Coordinates of C-alpha atoms and ligand atoms in Angstrom, one line a residue:
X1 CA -0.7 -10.7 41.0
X2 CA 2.5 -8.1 41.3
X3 CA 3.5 -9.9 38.3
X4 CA 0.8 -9.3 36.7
X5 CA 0.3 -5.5 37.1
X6 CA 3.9 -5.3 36.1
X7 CA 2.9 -6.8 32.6
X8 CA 0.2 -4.8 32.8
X9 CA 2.6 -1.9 33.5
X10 CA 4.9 -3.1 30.6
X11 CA 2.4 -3.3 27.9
X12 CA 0.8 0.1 28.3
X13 CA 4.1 2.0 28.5
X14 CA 5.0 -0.2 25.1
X15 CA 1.4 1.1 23.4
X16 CA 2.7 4.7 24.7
X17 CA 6.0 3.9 22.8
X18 CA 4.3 3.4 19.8
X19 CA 2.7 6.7 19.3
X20 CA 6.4 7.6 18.6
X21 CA 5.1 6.2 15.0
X22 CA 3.4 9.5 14.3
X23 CA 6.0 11.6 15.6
X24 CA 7.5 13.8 12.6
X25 CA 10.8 12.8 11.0
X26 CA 13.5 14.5 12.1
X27 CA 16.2 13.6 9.4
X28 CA 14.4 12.2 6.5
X29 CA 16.3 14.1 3.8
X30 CA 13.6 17.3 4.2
X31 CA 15.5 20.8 3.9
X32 CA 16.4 21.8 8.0
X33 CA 17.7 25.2 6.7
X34 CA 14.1 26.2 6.1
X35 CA 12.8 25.3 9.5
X36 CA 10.7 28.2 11.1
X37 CA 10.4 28.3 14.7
X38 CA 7.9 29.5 17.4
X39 CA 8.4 29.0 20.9
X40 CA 6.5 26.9 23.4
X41 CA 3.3 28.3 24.2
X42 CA 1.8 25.1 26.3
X43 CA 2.9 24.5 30.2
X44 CA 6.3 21.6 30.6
X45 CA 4.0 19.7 31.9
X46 CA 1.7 19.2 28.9
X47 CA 2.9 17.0 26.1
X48 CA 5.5 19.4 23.8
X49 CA 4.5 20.4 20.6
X50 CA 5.2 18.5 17.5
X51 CA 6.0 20.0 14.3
X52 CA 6.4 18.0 10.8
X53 CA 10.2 19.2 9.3
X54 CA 10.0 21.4 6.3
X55 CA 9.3 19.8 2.7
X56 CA 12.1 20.6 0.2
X57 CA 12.6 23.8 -1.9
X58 CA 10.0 23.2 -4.9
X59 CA 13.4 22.9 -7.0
X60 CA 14.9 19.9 -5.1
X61 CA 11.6 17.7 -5.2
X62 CA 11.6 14.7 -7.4
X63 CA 9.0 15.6 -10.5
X64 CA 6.6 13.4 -11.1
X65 CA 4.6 12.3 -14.2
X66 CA 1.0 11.4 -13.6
X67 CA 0.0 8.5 -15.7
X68 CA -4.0 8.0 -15.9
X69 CA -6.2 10.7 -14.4
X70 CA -8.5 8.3 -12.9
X71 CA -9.7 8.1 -9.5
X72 CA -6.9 7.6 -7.2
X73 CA -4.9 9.8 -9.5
X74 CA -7.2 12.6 -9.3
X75 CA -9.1 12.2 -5.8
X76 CA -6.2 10.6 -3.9
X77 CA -2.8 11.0 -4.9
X78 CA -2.5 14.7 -6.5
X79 CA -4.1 15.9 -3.4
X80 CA -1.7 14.6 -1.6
X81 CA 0.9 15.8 -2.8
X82 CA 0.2 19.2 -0.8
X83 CA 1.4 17.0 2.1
X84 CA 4.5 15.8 0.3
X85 CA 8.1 16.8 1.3
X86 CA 9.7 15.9 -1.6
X87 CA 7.8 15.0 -4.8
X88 CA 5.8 17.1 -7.1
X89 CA 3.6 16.9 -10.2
X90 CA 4.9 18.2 -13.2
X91 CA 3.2 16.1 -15.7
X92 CA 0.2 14.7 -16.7
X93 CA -0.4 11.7 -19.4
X94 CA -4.1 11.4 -20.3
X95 CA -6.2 10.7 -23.6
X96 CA -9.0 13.7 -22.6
X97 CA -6.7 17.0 -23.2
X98 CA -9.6 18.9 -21.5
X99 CA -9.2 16.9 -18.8
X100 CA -5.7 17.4 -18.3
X101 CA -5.6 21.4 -18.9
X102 CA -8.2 21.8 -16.3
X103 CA -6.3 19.2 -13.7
X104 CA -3.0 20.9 -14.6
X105 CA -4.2 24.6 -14.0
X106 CA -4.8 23.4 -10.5
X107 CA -1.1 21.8 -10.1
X108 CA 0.3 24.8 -11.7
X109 CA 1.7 22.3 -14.4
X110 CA 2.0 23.9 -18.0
X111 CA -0.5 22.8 -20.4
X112 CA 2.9 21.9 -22.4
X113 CA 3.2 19.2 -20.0
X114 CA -0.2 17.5 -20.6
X115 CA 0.7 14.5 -22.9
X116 CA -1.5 12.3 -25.0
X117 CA -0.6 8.5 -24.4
X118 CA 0.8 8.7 -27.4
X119 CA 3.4 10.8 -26.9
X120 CA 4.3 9.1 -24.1
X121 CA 7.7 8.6 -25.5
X122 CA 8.8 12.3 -25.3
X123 CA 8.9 11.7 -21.2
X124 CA 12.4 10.8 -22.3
X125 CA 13.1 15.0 -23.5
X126 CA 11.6 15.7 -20.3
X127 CA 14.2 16.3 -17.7
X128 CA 12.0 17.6 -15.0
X129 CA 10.5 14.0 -14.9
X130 CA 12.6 12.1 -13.0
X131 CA 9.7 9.6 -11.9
X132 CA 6.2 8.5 -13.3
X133 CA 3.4 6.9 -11.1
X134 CA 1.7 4.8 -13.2
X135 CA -2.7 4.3 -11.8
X136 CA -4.0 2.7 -15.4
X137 CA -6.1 -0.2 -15.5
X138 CA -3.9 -3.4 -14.4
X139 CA -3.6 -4.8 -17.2
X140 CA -1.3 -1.8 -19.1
X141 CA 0.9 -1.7 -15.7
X142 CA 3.3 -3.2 -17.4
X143 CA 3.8 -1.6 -20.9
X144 CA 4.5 1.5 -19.2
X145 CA 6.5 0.5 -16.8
X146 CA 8.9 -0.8 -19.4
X147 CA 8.6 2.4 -21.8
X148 CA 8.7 4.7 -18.5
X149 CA 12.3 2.9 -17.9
X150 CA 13.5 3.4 -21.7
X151 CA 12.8 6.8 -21.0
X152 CA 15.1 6.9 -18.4
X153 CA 12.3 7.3 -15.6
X154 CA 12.1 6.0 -12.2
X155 CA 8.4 3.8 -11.9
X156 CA 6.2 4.3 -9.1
X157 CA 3.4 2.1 -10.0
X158 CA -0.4 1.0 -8.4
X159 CA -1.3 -2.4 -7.3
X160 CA -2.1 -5.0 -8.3
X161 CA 1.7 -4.8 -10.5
X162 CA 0.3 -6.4 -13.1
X163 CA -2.2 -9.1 -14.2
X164 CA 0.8 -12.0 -15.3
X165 CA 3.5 -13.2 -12.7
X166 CA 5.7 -13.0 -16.5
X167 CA 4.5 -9.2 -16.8
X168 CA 5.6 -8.5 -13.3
X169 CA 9.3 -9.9 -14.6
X170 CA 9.3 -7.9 -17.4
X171 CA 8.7 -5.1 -15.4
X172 CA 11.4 -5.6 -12.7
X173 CA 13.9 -6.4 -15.9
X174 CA 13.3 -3.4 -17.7
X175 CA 13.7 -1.5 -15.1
X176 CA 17.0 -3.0 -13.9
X177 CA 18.4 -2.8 -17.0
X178 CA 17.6 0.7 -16.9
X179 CA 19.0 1.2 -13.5
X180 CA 15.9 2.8 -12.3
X181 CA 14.2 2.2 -9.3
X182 CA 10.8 -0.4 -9.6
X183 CA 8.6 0.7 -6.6
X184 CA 4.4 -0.8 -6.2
X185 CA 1.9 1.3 -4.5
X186 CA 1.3 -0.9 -1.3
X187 CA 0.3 1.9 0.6
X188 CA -0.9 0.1 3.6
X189 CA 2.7 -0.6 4.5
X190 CA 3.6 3.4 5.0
X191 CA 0.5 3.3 6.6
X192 CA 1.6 4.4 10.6
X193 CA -1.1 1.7 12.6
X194 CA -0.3 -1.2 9.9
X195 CA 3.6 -0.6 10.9
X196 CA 2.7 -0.4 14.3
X197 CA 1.4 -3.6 14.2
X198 CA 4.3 -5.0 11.9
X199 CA 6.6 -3.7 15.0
X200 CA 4.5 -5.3 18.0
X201 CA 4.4 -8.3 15.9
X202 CA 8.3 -8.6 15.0
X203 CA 9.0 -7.5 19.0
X204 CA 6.4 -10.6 19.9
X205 CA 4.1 -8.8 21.6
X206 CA 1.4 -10.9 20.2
X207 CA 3.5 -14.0 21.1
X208 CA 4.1 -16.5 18.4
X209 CA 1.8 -15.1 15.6
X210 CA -0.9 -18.0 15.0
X211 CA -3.9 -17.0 12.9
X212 CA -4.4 -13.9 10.4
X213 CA -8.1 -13.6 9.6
X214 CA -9.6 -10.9 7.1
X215 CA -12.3 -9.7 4.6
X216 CA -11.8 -6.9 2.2
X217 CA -15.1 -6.7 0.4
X218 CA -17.2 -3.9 -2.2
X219 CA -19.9 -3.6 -3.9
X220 CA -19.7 -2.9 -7.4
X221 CA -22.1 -1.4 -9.7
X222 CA -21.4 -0.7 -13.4
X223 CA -20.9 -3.8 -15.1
X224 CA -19.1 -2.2 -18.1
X225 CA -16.1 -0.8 -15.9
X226 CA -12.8 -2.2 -16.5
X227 CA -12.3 -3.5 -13.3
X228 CA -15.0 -6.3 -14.6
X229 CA -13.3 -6.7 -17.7
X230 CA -10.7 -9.8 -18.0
X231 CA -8.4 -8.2 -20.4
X232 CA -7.7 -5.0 -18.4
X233 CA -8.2 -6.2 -14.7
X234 CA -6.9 -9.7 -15.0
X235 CA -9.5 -10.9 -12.5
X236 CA -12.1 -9.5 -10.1
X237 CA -12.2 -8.8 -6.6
X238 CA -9.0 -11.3 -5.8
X239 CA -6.4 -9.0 -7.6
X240 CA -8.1 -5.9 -6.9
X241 CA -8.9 -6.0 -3.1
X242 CA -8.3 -9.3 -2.2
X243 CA -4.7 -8.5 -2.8
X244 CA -4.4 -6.2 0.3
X245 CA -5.4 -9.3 2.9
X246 CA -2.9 -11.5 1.1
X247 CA -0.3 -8.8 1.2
X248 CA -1.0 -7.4 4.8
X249 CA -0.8 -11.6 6.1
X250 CA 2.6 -11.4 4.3
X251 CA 4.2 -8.0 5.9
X252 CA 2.6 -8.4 9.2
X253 CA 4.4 -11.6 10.0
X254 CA 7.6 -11.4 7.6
X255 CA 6.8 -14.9 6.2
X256 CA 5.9 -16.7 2.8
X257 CA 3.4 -18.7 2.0
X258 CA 4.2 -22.5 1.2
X259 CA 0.7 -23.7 0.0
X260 CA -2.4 -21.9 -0.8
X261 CA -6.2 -23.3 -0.8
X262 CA -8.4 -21.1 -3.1
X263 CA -12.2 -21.1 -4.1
X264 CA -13.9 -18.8 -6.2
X265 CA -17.6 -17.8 -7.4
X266 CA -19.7 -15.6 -9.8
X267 CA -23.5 -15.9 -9.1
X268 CA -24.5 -16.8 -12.9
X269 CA -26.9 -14.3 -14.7
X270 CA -25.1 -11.6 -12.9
X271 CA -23.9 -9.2 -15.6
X272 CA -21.3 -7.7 -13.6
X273 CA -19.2 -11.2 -13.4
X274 CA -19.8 -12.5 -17.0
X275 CA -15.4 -12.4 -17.1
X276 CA -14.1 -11.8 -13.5
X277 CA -15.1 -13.8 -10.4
X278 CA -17.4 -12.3 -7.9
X279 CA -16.3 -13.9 -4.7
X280 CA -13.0 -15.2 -3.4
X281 CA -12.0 -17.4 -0.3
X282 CA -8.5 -18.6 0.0
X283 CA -6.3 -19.9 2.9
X284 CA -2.6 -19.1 3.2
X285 CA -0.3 -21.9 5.0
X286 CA 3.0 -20.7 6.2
X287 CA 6.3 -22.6 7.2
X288 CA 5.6 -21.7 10.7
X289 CA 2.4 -23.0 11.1
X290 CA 1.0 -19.8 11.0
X291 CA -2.0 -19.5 8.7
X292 CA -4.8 -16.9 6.9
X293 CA -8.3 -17.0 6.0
X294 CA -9.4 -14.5 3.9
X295 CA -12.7 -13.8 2.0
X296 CA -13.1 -10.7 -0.7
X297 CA -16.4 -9.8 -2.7
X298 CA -17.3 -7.7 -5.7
X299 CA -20.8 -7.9 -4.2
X300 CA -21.1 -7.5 -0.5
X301 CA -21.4 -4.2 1.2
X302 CA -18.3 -2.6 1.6
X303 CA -16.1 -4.7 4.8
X304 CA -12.6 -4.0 5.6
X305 CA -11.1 -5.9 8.7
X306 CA -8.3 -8.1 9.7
X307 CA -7.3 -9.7 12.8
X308 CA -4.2 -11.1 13.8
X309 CA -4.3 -14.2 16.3
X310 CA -0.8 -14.1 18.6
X311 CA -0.8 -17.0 21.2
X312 CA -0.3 -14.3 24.2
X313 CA -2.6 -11.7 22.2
X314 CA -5.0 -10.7 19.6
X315 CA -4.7 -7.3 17.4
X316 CA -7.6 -6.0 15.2
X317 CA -8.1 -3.5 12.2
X318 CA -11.4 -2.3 11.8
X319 CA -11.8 -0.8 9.5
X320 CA -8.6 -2.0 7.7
X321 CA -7.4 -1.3 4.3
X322 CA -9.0 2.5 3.6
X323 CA -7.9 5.5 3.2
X324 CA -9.0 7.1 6.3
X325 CA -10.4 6.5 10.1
X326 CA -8.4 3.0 10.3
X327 CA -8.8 1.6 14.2
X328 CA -6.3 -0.7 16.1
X329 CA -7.1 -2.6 19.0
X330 CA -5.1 -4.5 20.4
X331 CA -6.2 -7.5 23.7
X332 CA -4.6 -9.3 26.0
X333 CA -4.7 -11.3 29.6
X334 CA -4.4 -8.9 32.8
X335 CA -4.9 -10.3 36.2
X336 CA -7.5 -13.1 34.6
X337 CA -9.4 -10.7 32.3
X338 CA -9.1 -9.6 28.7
X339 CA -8.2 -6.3 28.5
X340 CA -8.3 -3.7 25.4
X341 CA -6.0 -0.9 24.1
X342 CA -7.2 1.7 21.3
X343 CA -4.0 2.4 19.9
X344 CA -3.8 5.9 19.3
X345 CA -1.6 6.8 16.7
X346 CA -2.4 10.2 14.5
X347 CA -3.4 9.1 10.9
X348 CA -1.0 10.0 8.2
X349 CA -1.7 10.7 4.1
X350 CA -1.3 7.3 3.2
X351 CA -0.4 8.6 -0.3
X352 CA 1.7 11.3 0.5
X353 CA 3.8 9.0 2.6
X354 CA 4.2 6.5 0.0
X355 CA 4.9 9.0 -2.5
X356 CA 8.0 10.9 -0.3
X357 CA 9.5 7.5 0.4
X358 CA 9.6 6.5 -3.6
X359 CA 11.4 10.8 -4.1
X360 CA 13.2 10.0 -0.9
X361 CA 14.6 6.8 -2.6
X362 CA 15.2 8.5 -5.5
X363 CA 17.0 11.7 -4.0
X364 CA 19.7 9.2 -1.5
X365 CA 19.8 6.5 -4.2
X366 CA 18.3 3.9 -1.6
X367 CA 16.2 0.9 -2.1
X368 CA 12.9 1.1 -1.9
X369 CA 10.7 -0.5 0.6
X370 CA 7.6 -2.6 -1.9
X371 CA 10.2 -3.2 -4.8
X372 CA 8.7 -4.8 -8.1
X373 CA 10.0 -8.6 -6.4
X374 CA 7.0 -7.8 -3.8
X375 CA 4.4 -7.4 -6.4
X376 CA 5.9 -10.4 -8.3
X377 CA 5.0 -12.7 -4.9
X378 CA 1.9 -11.6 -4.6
X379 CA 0.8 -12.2 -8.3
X380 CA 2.4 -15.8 -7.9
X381 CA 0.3 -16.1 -5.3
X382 CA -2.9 -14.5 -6.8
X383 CA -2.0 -17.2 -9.6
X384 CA -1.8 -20.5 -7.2
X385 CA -5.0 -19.2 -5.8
X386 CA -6.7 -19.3 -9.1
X387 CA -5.1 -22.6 -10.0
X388 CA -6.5 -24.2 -6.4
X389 CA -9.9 -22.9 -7.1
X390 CA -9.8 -24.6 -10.9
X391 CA -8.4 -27.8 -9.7
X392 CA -10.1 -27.8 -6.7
X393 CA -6.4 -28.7 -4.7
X394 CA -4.0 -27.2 -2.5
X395 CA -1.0 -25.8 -4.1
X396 CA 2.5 -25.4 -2.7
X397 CA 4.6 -22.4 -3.6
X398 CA 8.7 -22.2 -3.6
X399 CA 9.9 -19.9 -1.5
X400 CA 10.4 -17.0 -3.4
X401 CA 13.7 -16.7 -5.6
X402 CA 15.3 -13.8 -3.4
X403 CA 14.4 -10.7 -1.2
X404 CA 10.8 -9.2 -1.5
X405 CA 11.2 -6.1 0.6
X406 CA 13.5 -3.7 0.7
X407 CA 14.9 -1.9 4.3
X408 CA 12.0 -0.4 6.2
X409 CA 11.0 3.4 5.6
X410 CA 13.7 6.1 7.1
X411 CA 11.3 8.0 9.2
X412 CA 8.7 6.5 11.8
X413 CA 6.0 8.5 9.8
X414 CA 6.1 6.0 6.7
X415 CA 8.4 7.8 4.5
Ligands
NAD501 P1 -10.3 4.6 -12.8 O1 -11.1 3.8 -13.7 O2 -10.9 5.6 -12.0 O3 -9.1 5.3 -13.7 C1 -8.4 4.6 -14.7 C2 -7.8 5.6 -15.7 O4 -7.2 5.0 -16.7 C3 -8.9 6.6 -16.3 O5 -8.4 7.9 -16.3 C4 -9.0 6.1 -17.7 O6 -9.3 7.0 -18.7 C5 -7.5 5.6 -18.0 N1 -7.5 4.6 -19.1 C6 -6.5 4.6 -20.0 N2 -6.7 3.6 -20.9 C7 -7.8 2.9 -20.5 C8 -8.5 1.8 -21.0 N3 -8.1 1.2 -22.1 N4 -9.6 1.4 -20.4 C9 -10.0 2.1 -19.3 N5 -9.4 3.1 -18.7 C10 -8.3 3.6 -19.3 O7 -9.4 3.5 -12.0 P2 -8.7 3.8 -10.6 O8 -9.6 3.4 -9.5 O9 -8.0 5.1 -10.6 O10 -7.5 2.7 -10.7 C11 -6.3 2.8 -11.4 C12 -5.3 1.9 -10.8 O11 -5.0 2.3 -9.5 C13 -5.6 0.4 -10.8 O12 -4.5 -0.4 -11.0 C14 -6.1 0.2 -9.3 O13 -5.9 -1.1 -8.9 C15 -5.2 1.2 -8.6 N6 -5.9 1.6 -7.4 C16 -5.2 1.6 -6.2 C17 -5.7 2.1 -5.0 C18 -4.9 2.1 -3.8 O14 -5.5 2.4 -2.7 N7 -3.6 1.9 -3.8 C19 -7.1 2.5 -5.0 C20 -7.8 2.5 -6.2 C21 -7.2 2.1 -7.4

């Protein structure tokens, strides 16, 4: 019983630890000197005040060229750049000028800076560009990636990387070669709940990790949207969200996949999956014996969860995956009885905090955390899945040919 309550004792001071995740940086490269002060207004015996550190002088953050004003361009990720502490938007690259005059009067970007695709080239003249974050359709990932690089740019670019596990290479060469830095949108793993479940999990909180269990489904509508297209999304709702269960089973635990079991399905007549697959279900083994079930749809109401199985306890998202309003709960024994902890951990601009740790990268010269190499394992993997649902067979994977993942964010926050 005493041992019990002392477990009991343990864990919750341990979930108090982890709201430490959402505490702001205190060294992450942001400018100290303009720190502003105000003294402490709440009693000592009240939880003390915390304040995010400064962003950098406008003239010190990385500029950034927006390729494709899209959705999460234009809805997520320039927004969020008013919660950035390092990066800013100097450029836009668009084929609808209009468009781009209107998007960069709100940016306070010159209208000189509005480039056609075509002159995409010139990014290279361009010295306020130091990086371009690339949110095209999948398929075109890759060519300007590679002509980002020639022009001597540092890549930030969306998921999935690209639609080829070869186009992913070609990507991660050119940009070697180039000596810039390769860095994929994953923002999930910037995302302050996700890492505090990466952490209980790598501290074995959850005991040995067993089971990872999760849907990430939508329901699509337009049938002539790209995303339905072969040629420009590469497949349907596997490489588009599908991709964040695979990915979240794979930087939750820290381990590869050896063999995958895949199955897909279009329901025929349905014009919205004439090229691209409606439905996916796939298993994940590991070497461990740890394993993943996941299911992803094109055509079920929108469902974003994921549970992770531990032999001592369970942890759940849900929702998982979105933008905003992500819930973790987290269960284990006490005295005989399942009990449940919320964990409470303020919710951070997933984008913003992707965003500052690609400038912060690029500022200190460091590696970034989702390097080009993670993308590349998760297309191989999108690619066995395919193959198992053609041939109707598991298929093994190598292990991957070197490090996926770069050192872990510098602040607590994500960044
Ligand atoms: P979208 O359709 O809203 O925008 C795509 C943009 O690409 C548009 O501005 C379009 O004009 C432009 N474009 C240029 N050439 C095109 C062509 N040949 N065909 C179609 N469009 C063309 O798409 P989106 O939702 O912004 O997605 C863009 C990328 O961002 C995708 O790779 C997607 O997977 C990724 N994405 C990531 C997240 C995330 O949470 N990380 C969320 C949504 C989308």
């Amino acid at each position: 019983m005493k041992q019990n309550q002392a477990l009991r004792r343990d864990f919750l001071r341990y979930v108090g630890t982890l709201a430490a995740l959402s505490a702001p940086a205190l060294s992450a490269g942001a400018s100290e000197k303009n720190r502003v002060d105000f003294p402490p207004i709440y009693d000592k015996s009240e939880k003390p005040e915390q304040t995010e550190p400064p962003g950098d002088p406008l003239n010190e953050r990385i500029g950034i060229a927006i390729v494709g004003l899209g959705r999460i361009a234009v809805n997520e990720m320039l927004p969020a750049f008013a919660q950035s502490k390092h990066a800013k938007p100097v450029a836009l690259i668009t084929g609808d000028r209009a468009k781009g005059i209107k998007i960069a009067h709100q940016y306070n970007i010159p209208e000189s800076a509005v480039l056609d695709y075509g002159d995409y080239d010139k990014l290279a003249q361009m010295p306020e560009v130091q990086g371009v974050y690339i949110a095209l359709p999948n398929s075109m990932h890759a060519e300007y990636t590679v002509r980002a690089a020639r022009a001597g740019k540092h890549v930030l670019c969306e998921k999935p990387m690209a639609t080829s596990a070869a186009d992913c290479q070609k990507m991660i060469d050119a940009c070697r070669k180039a000596g810039r830095k390769l860095m994929i949108a994953y923002r999930s793993q910037y995302e302050p709940l996700d890492r505090a479940l990466a952490k209980m999990v790598r501290e074995k909180k959850l005991g040995t990790l067993k089971e990872f269990i999760s849907v990430n489904s939508q329901n699509m509508g337009d049938p002539q949207h790209w995303r339905l297209k072969r040629a420009l999304a590469g497949g349907g709702a596997l490489p588009d969200v599908g991709l964040y269960c695979i990915n979240a089973a794979r930087f939750l635990s820290g381990e590869e996949p050896n063999e995958v079991i895949g199955n897909t399905w279009s329901t025929p007549g349905d014009a919205r999956f004439r090229e691209v697959e409606e439905s996916c279900q796939f298993i994940l083994r590991f070497p461990s014996g740890y394993m993943a079930s996941c299911t992803t749809s094109y055509a079920a109401h929108k469902s974003q969860t994921l549970r992770l199985n531990g032999a001592q306890a369970w942890a759940e998202m849900n929702p998982a995956y979105a933008y905003h309003g992500l819930k973790l709960k987290v269960v284990h024994l006490v005295d005989g009885n399942d009990e449940a902890s919320d964990i409470q951990i303020e919710e951070k601009n997933q984008f913003a905090a992707e965003m500052d740790h690609f400038a912060l990268c690029v500022q200190q010269n460091k590696d970034v955390h989702t390097p080009g190499e993670e993308g590349l394992q998760d297309q191989r993997i999108m690619e066995a899945i395919y193959e198992s649902a053609r041939t109707h067979r598991p298929v093994k994977l190598l292990p991957p040919s070197g490090r996926v993942r770069g050192p872990e964010p510098q602040s607590d926050g994500g960044t």
